[in-house]
Short mmCIF file of C-alpha atoms in Angstrom, two decimals:
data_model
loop_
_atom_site.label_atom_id
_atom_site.label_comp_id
_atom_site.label_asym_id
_atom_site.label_seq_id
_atom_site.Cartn_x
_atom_site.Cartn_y
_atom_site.Cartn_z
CA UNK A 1 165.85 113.26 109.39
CA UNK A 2 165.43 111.81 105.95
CA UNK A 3 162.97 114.15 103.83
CA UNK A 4 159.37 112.66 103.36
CA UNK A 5 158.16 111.18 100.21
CA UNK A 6 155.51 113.05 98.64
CA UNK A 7 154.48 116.69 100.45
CA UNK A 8 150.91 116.84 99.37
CA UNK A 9 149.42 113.19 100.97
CA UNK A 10 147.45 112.09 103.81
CA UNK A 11 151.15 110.30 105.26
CA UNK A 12 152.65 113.37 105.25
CA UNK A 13 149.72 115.55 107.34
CA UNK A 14 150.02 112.06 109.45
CA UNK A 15 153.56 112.67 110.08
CA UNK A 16 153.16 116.42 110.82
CA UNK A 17 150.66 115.42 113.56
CA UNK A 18 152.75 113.19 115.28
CA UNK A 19 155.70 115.61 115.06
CA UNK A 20 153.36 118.52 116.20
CA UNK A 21 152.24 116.36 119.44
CA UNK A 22 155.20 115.40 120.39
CA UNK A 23 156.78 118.59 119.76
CA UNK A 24 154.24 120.60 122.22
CA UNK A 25 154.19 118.00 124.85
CA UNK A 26 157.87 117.74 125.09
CA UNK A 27 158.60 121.86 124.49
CA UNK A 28 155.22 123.43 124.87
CA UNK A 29 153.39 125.27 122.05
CA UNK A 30 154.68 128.71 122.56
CA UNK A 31 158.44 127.22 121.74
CA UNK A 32 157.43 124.89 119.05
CA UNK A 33 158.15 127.29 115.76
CA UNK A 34 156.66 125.94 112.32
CA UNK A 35 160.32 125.95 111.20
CA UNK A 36 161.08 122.96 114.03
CA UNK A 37 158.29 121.47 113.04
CA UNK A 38 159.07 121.18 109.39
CA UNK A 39 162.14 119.90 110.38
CA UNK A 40 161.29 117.47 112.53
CA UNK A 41 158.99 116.06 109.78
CA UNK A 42 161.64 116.15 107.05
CA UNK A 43 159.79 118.49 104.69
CA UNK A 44 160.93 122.01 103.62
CA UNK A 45 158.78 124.82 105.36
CA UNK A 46 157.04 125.87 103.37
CA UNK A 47 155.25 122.77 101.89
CA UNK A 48 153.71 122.59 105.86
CA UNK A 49 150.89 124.95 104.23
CA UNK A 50 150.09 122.38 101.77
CA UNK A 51 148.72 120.99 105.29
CA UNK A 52 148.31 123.60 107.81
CA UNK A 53 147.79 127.29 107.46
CA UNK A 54 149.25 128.14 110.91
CA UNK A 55 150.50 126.98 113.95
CA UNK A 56 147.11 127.60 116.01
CA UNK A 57 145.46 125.67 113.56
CA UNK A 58 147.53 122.60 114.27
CA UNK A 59 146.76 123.01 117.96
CA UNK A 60 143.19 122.93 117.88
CA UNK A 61 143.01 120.26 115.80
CA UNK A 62 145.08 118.28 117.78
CA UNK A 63 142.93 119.11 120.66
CA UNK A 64 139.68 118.92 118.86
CA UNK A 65 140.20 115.20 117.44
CA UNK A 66 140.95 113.90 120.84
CA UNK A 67 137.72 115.19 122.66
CA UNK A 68 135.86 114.32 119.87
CA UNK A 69 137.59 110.73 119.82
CA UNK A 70 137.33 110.89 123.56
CA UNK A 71 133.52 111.03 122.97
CA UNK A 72 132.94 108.81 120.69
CA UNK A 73 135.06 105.51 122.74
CA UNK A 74 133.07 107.13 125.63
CA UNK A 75 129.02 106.35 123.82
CA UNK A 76 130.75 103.37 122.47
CA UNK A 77 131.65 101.63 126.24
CA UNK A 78 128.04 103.01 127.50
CA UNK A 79 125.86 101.09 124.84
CA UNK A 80 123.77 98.11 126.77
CA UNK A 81 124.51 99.55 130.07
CA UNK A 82 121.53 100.02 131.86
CA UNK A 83 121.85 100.71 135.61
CA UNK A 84 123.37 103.89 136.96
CA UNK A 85 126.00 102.00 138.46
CA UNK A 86 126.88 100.03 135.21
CA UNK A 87 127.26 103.06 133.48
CA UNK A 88 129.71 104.68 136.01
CA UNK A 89 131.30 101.38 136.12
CA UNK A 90 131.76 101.22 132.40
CA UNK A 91 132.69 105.19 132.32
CA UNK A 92 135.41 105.06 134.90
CA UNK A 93 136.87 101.45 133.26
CA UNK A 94 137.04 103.38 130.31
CA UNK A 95 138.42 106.46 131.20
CA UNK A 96 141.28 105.58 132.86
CA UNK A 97 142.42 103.01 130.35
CA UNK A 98 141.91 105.56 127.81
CA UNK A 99 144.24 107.91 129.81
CA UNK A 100 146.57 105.73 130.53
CA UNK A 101 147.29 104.94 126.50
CA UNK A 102 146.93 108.64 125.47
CA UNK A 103 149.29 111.06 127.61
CA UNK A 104 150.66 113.41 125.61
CA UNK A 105 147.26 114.01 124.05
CA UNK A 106 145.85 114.64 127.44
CA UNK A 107 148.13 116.38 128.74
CA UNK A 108 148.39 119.37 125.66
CA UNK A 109 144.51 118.96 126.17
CA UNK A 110 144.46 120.71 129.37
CA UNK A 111 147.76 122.54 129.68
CA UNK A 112 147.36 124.13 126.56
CA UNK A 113 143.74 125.16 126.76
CA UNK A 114 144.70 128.81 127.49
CA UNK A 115 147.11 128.91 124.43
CA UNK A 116 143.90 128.58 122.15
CA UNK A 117 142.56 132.00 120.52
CA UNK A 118 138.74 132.91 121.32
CA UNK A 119 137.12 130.91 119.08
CA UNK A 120 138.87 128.24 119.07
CA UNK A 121 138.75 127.97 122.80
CA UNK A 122 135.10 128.45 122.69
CA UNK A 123 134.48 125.36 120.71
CA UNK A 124 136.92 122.89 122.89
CA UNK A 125 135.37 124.26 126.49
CA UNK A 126 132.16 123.00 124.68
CA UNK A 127 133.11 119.54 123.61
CA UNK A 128 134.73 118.98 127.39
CA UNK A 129 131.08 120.22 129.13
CA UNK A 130 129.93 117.29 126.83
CA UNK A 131 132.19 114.93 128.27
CA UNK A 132 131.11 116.74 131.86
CA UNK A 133 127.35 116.06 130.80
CA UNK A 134 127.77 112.43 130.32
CA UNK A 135 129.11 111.56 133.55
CA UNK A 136 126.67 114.43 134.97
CA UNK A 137 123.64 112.63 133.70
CA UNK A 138 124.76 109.02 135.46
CA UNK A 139 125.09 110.98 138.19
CA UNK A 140 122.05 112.44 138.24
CA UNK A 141 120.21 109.17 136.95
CA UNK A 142 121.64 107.11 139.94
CA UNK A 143 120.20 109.64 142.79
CA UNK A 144 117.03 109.50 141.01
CA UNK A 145 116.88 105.93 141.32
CA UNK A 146 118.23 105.57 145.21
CA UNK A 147 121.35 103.73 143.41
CA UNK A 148 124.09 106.61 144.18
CA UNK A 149 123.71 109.43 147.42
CA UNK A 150 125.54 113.17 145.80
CA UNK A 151 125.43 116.33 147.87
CA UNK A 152 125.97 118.18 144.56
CA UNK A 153 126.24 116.25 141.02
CA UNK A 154 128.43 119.38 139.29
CA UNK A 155 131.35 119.16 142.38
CA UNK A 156 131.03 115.72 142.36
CA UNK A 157 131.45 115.57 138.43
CA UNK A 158 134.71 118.06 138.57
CA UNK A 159 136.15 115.55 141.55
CA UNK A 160 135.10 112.67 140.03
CA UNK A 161 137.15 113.65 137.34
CA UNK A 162 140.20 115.33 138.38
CA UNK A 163 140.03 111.98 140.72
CA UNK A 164 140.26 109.60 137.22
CA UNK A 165 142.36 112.08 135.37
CA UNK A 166 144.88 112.61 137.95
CA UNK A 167 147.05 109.21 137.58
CA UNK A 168 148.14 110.36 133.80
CA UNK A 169 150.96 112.38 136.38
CA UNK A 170 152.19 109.07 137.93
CA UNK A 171 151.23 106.05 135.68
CA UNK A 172 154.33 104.56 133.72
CA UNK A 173 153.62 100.91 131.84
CA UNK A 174 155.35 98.08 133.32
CA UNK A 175 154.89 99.42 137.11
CA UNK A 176 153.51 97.47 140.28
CA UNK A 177 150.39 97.45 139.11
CA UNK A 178 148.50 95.56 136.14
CA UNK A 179 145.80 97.87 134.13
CA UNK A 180 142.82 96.00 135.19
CA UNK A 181 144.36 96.14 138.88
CA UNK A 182 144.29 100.23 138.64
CA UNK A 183 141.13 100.00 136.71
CA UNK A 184 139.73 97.90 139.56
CA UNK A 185 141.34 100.56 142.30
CA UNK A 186 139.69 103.51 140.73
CA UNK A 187 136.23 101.63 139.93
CA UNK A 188 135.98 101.06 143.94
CA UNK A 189 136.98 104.76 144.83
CA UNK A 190 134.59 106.06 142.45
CA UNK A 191 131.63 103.61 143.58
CA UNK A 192 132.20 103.80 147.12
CA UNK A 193 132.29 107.57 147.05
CA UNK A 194 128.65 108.03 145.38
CA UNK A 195 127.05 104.90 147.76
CA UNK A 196 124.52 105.41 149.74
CA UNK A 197 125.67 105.97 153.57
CA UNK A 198 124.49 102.60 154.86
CA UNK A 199 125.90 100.85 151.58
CA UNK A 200 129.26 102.27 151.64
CA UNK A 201 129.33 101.56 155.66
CA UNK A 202 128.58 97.91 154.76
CA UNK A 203 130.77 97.45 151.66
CA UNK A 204 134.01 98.86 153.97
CA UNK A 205 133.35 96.60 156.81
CA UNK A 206 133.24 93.09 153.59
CA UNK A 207 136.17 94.69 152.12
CA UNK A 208 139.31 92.11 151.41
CA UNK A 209 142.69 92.63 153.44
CA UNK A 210 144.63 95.31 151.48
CA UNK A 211 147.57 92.79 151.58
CA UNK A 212 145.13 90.63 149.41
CA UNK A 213 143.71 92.74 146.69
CA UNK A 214 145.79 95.01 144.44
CA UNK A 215 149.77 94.15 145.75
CA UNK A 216 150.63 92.94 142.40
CA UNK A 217 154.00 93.25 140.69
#
C-alpha cells in the first residue's frame, strides 16, 4: 500500500481507524498486531504512536465512538415524539436502519466486549445500560399509560433487543427485501408483541394476506 502523506494529521488517525475496524472485524483483535496495522495504513510503526499509544486504546475507542454515536442518532429520532408507541416506533425504525449501515462496528461492539481491560470495560457496559434505559423508559411509559401490556420491562428490553439486533447476522444490501420493507417487518413484531391482549387479538385477525405485504424483490 502506498505510504500516507503526512504521519502527524487528523487523515492519517482517520485512516488508522478504518484500517483498525476492518482489521478486527475481519481477524479479530487478539490477531490484529500494531505491526499489521501500520501496514495496512501505509505508515512505518512506529509513527502509529503519534496516534495511538496501544492497541487497547484503539479498541475502546472504536467501541466508545459508536455507542456514543449510537446515542446521540438515537435522542435525535426521539425528539417530537410524544406517545409511547411513537417513540418505540421511531426507536425500532431507527435501530435497525442504523444496524443495517454499521456492521462491522456492531459486530466488534459486542464480540469484543470481553477483550476490553477493567476499566475500559466498565465505561462501555455503562454507555450500553444507557442505550438499555432509553428503550426501558418507553417501555415503562407505555404500561403506565394502558398503551403497551409487559410482564417484565428489563426481559422485555434484552428481547426486544437481541430481537432488532439480530438481523445484522443475515441482512446483505440488495436482498428480497427493501429497507423500509424490513423496517416495516420489525416495527409490527415489536408493536404487536407489547399490545395489549385484546389489541394484538384484533390487529392479527385485520392483518393483510402475507402474500400482500412484504414479498418484495
Amino acid at each position: 500500500m502506498a505510504r500516507t502523506i503526512g504521519s502527524h494529521g487528523p487523515k492519517t488517525m482517520e485512516a488508522i481507524r478504518k484500517a483498525g475496524l476492518r482489521l478486527i472485524f475481519e481477524h479479530g483483535y487478539a490477531a490484529m498486531s500494531l505491526r499489521q496495522l501500520a501496514a495496512e495504513v501505509g505508515i512505518q510503526s512506529g509513527s502509529l504512536y503519534n496516534h495511538i499509544s496501544t492497541k487497547q486504546e484503539l479498541l475502546f475507542d472504536l467501541v466508545r465512538d459508536h455507542i456514543n454515536e449510537l446515542l446521540r442518532q438515537l435522542d435525535r429520532a426521539l425528539q417530537g415524539k410524544q406517545r409511547p408507541a411513537d417513540k418505540l416506533r421511531a426507536f425500532v425504525a431507527f435501530h435497525v436502519t442504523y444496524h443495517m449501515t454499521k456492521k462491522r462496528e456492531v459486530f466488534i461492539a459486542n464480540s469484543e466486549l470481553r477483550s476490553l481491560e477493567p476499566k475500559n470495560y466498565e465505561e462501555i457496559v455503562a454507555l450500553r445500560g444507557a442505550y438499555e434505559q432509553r428503550l426501558a423508559a418507553i417501555l415503562t411509559e407505555g404500561v403506565a399509560e394502558g398503551e403497551f401490556e409487559v410482564v417484565d420491562v428489563q426481559v422485555a428490553t434484552f428481547a426486544i433487543l437481541a430481537l432488532l439486533t439480530g438481523l445484522t447476522t443475515w441482512y446483505r444490501p440488495g436482498g428480497r427485501l427493501t429497507k423500509e420493507a424490513i423496517v416495516a417487518a420489525h416495527e409490527k413484531l415489536v408493536l404487536s408483541s407489547v399490545a395489549p391482549t385484546g389489541t394484538a387479538d384484533r390487529a392479527s385477525q385485520c392483518a393483510p394476506s402475507p402474500r400482500s405485504g412484504l414479498a418484495r424483490r
